Tab-separated table of N, CA, C and O in Angstrom:
chain	number	residue	atom	x	y	z
A	99	UNK	N	-2.415	2.957	19.850
A	99	UNK	CA	-3.508	3.383	19.013
A	99	UNK	C	-3.137	4.635	18.210
A	99	UNK	O	-3.564	4.794	17.079
A	100	UNK	N	-2.335	5.492	18.833
A	100	UNK	CA	-1.907	6.694	18.130
A	100	UNK	C	-1.021	6.328	16.942
A	100	UNK	O	-1.108	6.970	15.888
A	101	UNK	N	-0.191	5.301	17.091
A	101	UNK	CA	0.648	4.858	15.973
A	101	UNK	C	-0.192	4.423	14.780
A	101	UNK	O	0.150	4.690	13.628
A	102	UNK	N	-1.300	3.745	15.043
A	102	UNK	CA	-2.188	3.297	13.968
A	102	UNK	C	-2.799	4.499	13.242
A	102	UNK	O	-2.855	4.518	12.011
A	103	UNK	N	-3.207	5.495	13.990
A	103	UNK	CA	-3.776	6.696	13.378
A	103	UNK	C	-2.730	7.410	12.522
A	103	UNK	O	-3.032	7.871	11.410
A	104	UNK	N	-1.506	7.490	13.016
A	104	UNK	CA	-0.429	8.113	12.245
A	104	UNK	C	-0.154	7.314	10.977
A	104	UNK	O	0.070	7.885	9.902
A	105	UNK	N	-0.196	5.998	11.068
A	105	UNK	CA	0.037	5.150	9.895
A	105	UNK	C	-1.039	5.391	8.831
A	105	UNK	O	-0.720	5.495	7.641
A	106	UNK	N	-2.293	5.484	9.244
A	106	UNK	CA	-3.359	5.768	8.281
A	106	UNK	C	-3.179	7.147	7.655
A	106	UNK	O	-3.348	7.323	6.448
A	107	UNK	N	-2.833	8.125	8.474
A	107	UNK	CA	-2.631	9.480	7.964
A	107	UNK	C	-1.486	9.508	6.958
A	107	UNK	O	-1.582	10.153	5.904
A	108	UNK	N	-0.413	8.801	7.245
A	108	UNK	CA	0.722	8.746	6.332
A	108	UNK	C	0.341	8.068	5.019
A	108	UNK	O	0.804	8.470	3.947
A	109	UNK	N	-0.524	7.076	5.085
A	109	UNK	CA	-1.021	6.425	3.865
A	109	UNK	C	-1.751	7.430	2.987
A	109	UNK	O	-1.541	7.479	1.768
A	110	UNK	N	-2.587	8.255	3.594
A	110	UNK	CA	-3.293	9.290	2.841
A	110	UNK	C	-2.316	10.281	2.217
A	110	UNK	O	-2.487	10.699	1.065
A	111	UNK	N	-1.295	10.660	2.957
A	111	UNK	CA	-0.299	11.609	2.442
A	111	UNK	C	0.417	11.016	1.232
A	111	UNK	O	0.530	11.664	0.176
A	112	UNK	N	0.885	9.793	1.349
A	112	UNK	CA	1.636	9.161	0.260
A	112	UNK	C	0.749	8.981	-0.969
A	112	UNK	O	1.163	9.288	-2.090
A	113	UNK	N	-0.477	8.501	-0.778
A	113	UNK	CA	-1.371	8.325	-1.921
A	113	UNK	C	-1.742	9.666	-2.540
A	113	UNK	O	-1.810	9.793	-3.758
A	114	UNK	N	-1.981	10.670	-1.720
A	114	UNK	CA	-2.318	11.986	-2.238
A	114	UNK	C	-1.201	12.570	-3.073
A	114	UNK	O	-1.437	13.153	-4.146
A	115	UNK	N	0.028	12.404	-2.617
A	115	UNK	CA	1.181	12.898	-3.375
A	115	UNK	C	1.279	12.166	-4.711
A	115	UNK	O	1.520	12.778	-5.757
A	116	UNK	N	1.079	10.856	-4.682
A	116	UNK	CA	1.140	10.067	-5.923
A	116	UNK	C	0.094	10.539	-6.922
A	116	UNK	O	0.388	10.758	-8.094
A	117	UNK	N	-1.155	10.715	-6.455
A	117	UNK	CA	-2.217	11.164	-7.353
A	117	UNK	C	-1.975	12.584	-7.859
A	117	UNK	O	-2.306	12.910	-8.994
A	118	UNK	N	-1.402	13.433	-7.029
A	118	UNK	CA	-1.148	14.820	-7.425
A	118	UNK	C	-0.009	14.917	-8.437
A	118	UNK	O	-0.077	15.712	-9.374
A	119	UNK	N	1.029	14.108	-8.259
A	119	UNK	CA	2.201	14.204	-9.128
A	119	UNK	C	2.085	13.371	-10.405
A	119	UNK	O	2.703	13.706	-11.413
A	120	UNK	N	1.309	12.291	-10.358
A	120	UNK	CA	1.227	11.406	-11.522
A	120	UNK	C	-0.195	10.880	-11.719
A	120	UNK	O	-0.433	9.667	-11.649
A	121	UNK	N	-1.157	11.757	-11.975
A	121	UNK	CA	-2.537	11.276	-12.097
A	121	UNK	C	-2.742	10.329	-13.274
A	121	UNK	O	-3.516	9.371	-13.165
A	122	UNK	N	-2.047	10.567	-14.379
A	122	UNK	CA	-2.205	9.672	-15.532
A	122	UNK	C	-1.676	8.276	-15.213
A	122	UNK	O	-2.262	7.270	-15.596
A	123	UNK	N	-0.564	8.224	-14.510
A	123	UNK	CA	0.012	6.919	-14.134
A	123	UNK	C	-0.909	6.191	-13.154
A	123	UNK	O	-1.071	4.973	-13.240
A	124	UNK	N	-1.519	6.929	-12.252
A	124	UNK	CA	-2.452	6.320	-11.300
A	124	UNK	C	-3.636	5.710	-12.037
A	124	UNK	O	-4.060	4.594	-11.725
A	125	UNK	N	-4.169	6.434	-13.021
A	125	UNK	CA	-5.290	5.900	-13.798
A	125	UNK	C	-4.880	4.673	-14.596
A	125	UNK	O	-5.621	3.690	-14.670
A	126	UNK	N	-3.683	4.714	-15.186
A	126	UNK	CA	-3.199	3.564	-15.951
A	126	UNK	C	-3.050	2.344	-15.041
A	126	UNK	O	-3.395	1.223	-15.424
A	127	UNK	N	-2.546	2.581	-13.832
A	127	UNK	CA	-2.362	1.477	-12.888
A	127	UNK	C	-3.711	0.877	-12.499
A	127	UNK	O	-3.859	-0.348	-12.410
A	128	UNK	N	-4.711	1.732	-12.297
A	128	UNK	CA	-6.040	1.227	-11.956
A	128	UNK	C	-6.644	0.412	-13.097
A	128	UNK	O	-7.303	-0.603	-12.860
A	129	UNK	N	-6.401	0.850	-14.332
A	129	UNK	CA	-6.912	0.080	-15.484
A	129	UNK	C	-6.242	-1.291	-15.549
A	129	UNK	O	-6.874	-2.283	-15.908
A	130	UNK	N	-4.958	-1.358	-15.211
A	130	UNK	CA	-4.256	-2.644	-15.218
A	130	UNK	C	-4.740	-3.545	-14.089
A	130	UNK	O	-4.861	-4.763	-14.262
A	131	UNK	N	-5.026	-2.965	-12.940
A	131	UNK	CA	-5.470	-3.762	-11.796
A	131	UNK	C	-6.799	-4.462	-12.059
A	131	UNK	O	-7.019	-5.578	-11.599
A	132	UNK	N	-7.676	-3.811	-12.798
A	132	UNK	CA	-8.993	-4.404	-13.049
A	132	UNK	C	-8.886	-5.671	-13.906
A	132	UNK	O	-9.746	-6.537	-13.856
A	133	UNK	N	-7.805	-5.797	-14.660
A	133	UNK	CA	-7.622	-6.969	-15.519
A	133	UNK	C	-6.915	-8.126	-14.802
A	133	UNK	O	-6.836	-9.220	-15.349
A	134	UNK	N	-6.420	-7.888	-13.590
A	134	UNK	CA	-5.729	-8.949	-12.863
A	134	UNK	C	-6.713	-9.966	-12.292
A	134	UNK	O	-7.833	-9.620	-11.903
A	135	UNK	N	-6.266	-11.193	-12.234
A	135	UNK	CA	-7.041	-12.253	-11.604
A	135	UNK	C	-7.173	-11.928	-10.107
A	135	UNK	O	-6.186	-11.554	-9.468
A	136	UNK	N	-8.376	-12.045	-9.531
A	136	UNK	CA	-8.552	-11.714	-8.111
A	136	UNK	C	-7.623	-12.489	-7.179
A	136	UNK	O	-7.147	-11.943	-6.184
A	137	UNK	N	-7.348	-13.764	-7.499
A	137	UNK	CA	-6.439	-14.538	-6.654
A	137	UNK	C	-5.027	-13.963	-6.688
A	137	UNK	O	-4.352	-13.900	-5.657
A	138	UNK	N	-4.588	-13.521	-7.858
A	138	UNK	CA	-3.258	-12.926	-7.968
A	138	UNK	C	-3.198	-11.612	-7.181
A	138	UNK	O	-2.214	-11.345	-6.481
A	139	UNK	N	-4.254	-10.820	-7.272
A	139	UNK	CA	-4.315	-9.563	-6.542
A	139	UNK	C	-4.333	-9.813	-5.034
A	139	UNK	O	-3.673	-9.113	-4.264
A	140	UNK	N	-5.069	-10.835	-4.600
A	140	UNK	CA	-5.117	-11.198	-3.184
A	140	UNK	C	-3.742	-11.623	-2.688
A	140	UNK	O	-3.282	-11.186	-1.624
A	141	UNK	N	-3.058	-12.464	-3.459
A	141	UNK	CA	-1.717	-12.916	-3.059
A	141	UNK	C	-0.749	-11.759	-2.989
A	141	UNK	O	0.051	-11.660	-2.053
A	142	UNK	N	-0.814	-10.848	-3.961
A	142	UNK	CA	0.062	-9.684	-3.954
A	142	UNK	C	-0.215	-8.821	-2.718
A	142	UNK	O	0.710	-8.332	-2.063
A	143	UNK	N	-1.497	-8.653	-2.383
A	143	UNK	CA	-1.858	-7.879	-1.196
A	143	UNK	C	-1.329	-8.510	0.079
A	143	UNK	O	-0.822	-7.817	0.966
A	144	UNK	N	-1.427	-9.821	0.181
A	144	UNK	CA	-0.914	-10.515	1.365
A	144	UNK	C	0.602	-10.395	1.467
A	144	UNK	O	1.149	-10.203	2.566
A	145	UNK	N	1.286	-10.495	0.344
A	145	UNK	CA	2.748	-10.370	0.347
A	145	UNK	C	3.159	-8.965	0.789
A	145	UNK	O	4.044	-8.801	1.631
A	146	UNK	N	2.493	-7.949	0.240
A	146	UNK	CA	2.826	-6.570	0.618
A	146	UNK	C	2.521	-6.332	2.096
A	146	UNK	O	3.309	-5.692	2.806
A	147	UNK	N	1.401	-6.847	2.585
A	147	UNK	CA	1.068	-6.700	4.004
A	147	UNK	C	2.107	-7.387	4.880
A	147	UNK	O	2.542	-6.834	5.905
A	148	UNK	N	2.547	-8.569	4.474
A	148	UNK	CA	3.571	-9.301	5.231
A	148	UNK	C	4.880	-8.518	5.269
A	148	UNK	O	5.519	-8.405	6.322
A	149	UNK	N	5.281	-7.968	4.137
A	149	UNK	CA	6.500	-7.158	4.090
A	149	UNK	C	6.352	-5.948	5.011
A	149	UNK	O	7.295	-5.579	5.728
A	150	UNK	N	5.171	-5.331	5.017
A	150	UNK	CA	4.926	-4.205	5.909
A	150	UNK	C	5.077	-4.586	7.373
A	150	UNK	O	5.674	-3.850	8.159
A	151	UNK	N	4.552	-5.741	7.746
A	151	UNK	CA	4.681	-6.219	9.130
A	151	UNK	C	6.151	-6.447	9.473
A	151	UNK	O	6.614	-6.077	10.564
A	152	UNK	N	6.899	-7.014	8.558
A	152	UNK	CA	8.331	-7.234	8.799
A	152	UNK	C	9.042	-5.898	9.010
A	152	UNK	O	9.849	-5.757	9.932
A	153	UNK	N	8.739	-4.895	8.181
A	153	UNK	CA	9.345	-3.569	8.345
A	153	UNK	C	9.007	-2.983	9.716
A	153	UNK	O	9.855	-2.412	10.379
A	154	UNK	N	7.760	-3.132	10.128
A	154	UNK	CA	7.352	-2.609	11.426
A	154	UNK	C	8.130	-3.279	12.555
A	154	UNK	O	8.640	-2.621	13.458
A	155	UNK	N	8.261	-4.601	12.475
A	155	UNK	CA	8.999	-5.333	13.511
A	155	UNK	C	10.455	-4.881	13.551
A	155	UNK	O	11.029	-4.658	14.616
A	156	UNK	N	11.062	-4.718	12.371
A	156	UNK	CA	12.450	-4.279	12.310
A	156	UNK	C	12.600	-2.860	12.869
A	156	UNK	O	13.512	-2.591	13.668
A	157	UNK	N	11.710	-1.972	12.461
A	157	UNK	CA	11.815	-0.574	12.901
A	157	UNK	C	11.503	-0.392	14.386
A	157	UNK	O	12.128	0.432	15.044
A	158	UNK	N	10.549	-1.121	14.889
A	158	UNK	CA	10.170	-0.972	16.289
A	158	UNK	C	11.139	-1.667	17.228
A	158	UNK	O	11.277	-1.269	18.379
A	159	UNK	N	11.782	-2.722	16.745
A	159	UNK	CA	12.758	-3.442	17.559
A	159	UNK	C	12.099	-4.146	18.735
A	159	UNK	O	10.892	-4.071	18.934
A	160	UNK	N	12.918	-4.818	19.516
A	160	UNK	CA	12.377	-5.520	20.693
A	160	UNK	C	11.897	-4.503	21.735
A	160	UNK	O	12.510	-3.481	21.962
A	161	UNK	N	10.786	-4.825	22.375
A	161	UNK	CA	10.237	-3.888	23.365
A	161	UNK	C	10.235	-4.512	24.731
A	161	UNK	O	9.817	-5.465	25.089
């Protein structure tokens, strides 16, 4: 459970750094996202989540 909390905290850190260093780019990206087809956005989200799970499995190794 502590790992999950750390993962959420790290997400906030990474997003905060992105918004602080490139706020104009963040706004441009949000404007582009609103024009995407919801199905395409859903598929992209699933692919990124799957890649994240693979990274976790690789990093954590067999237990």
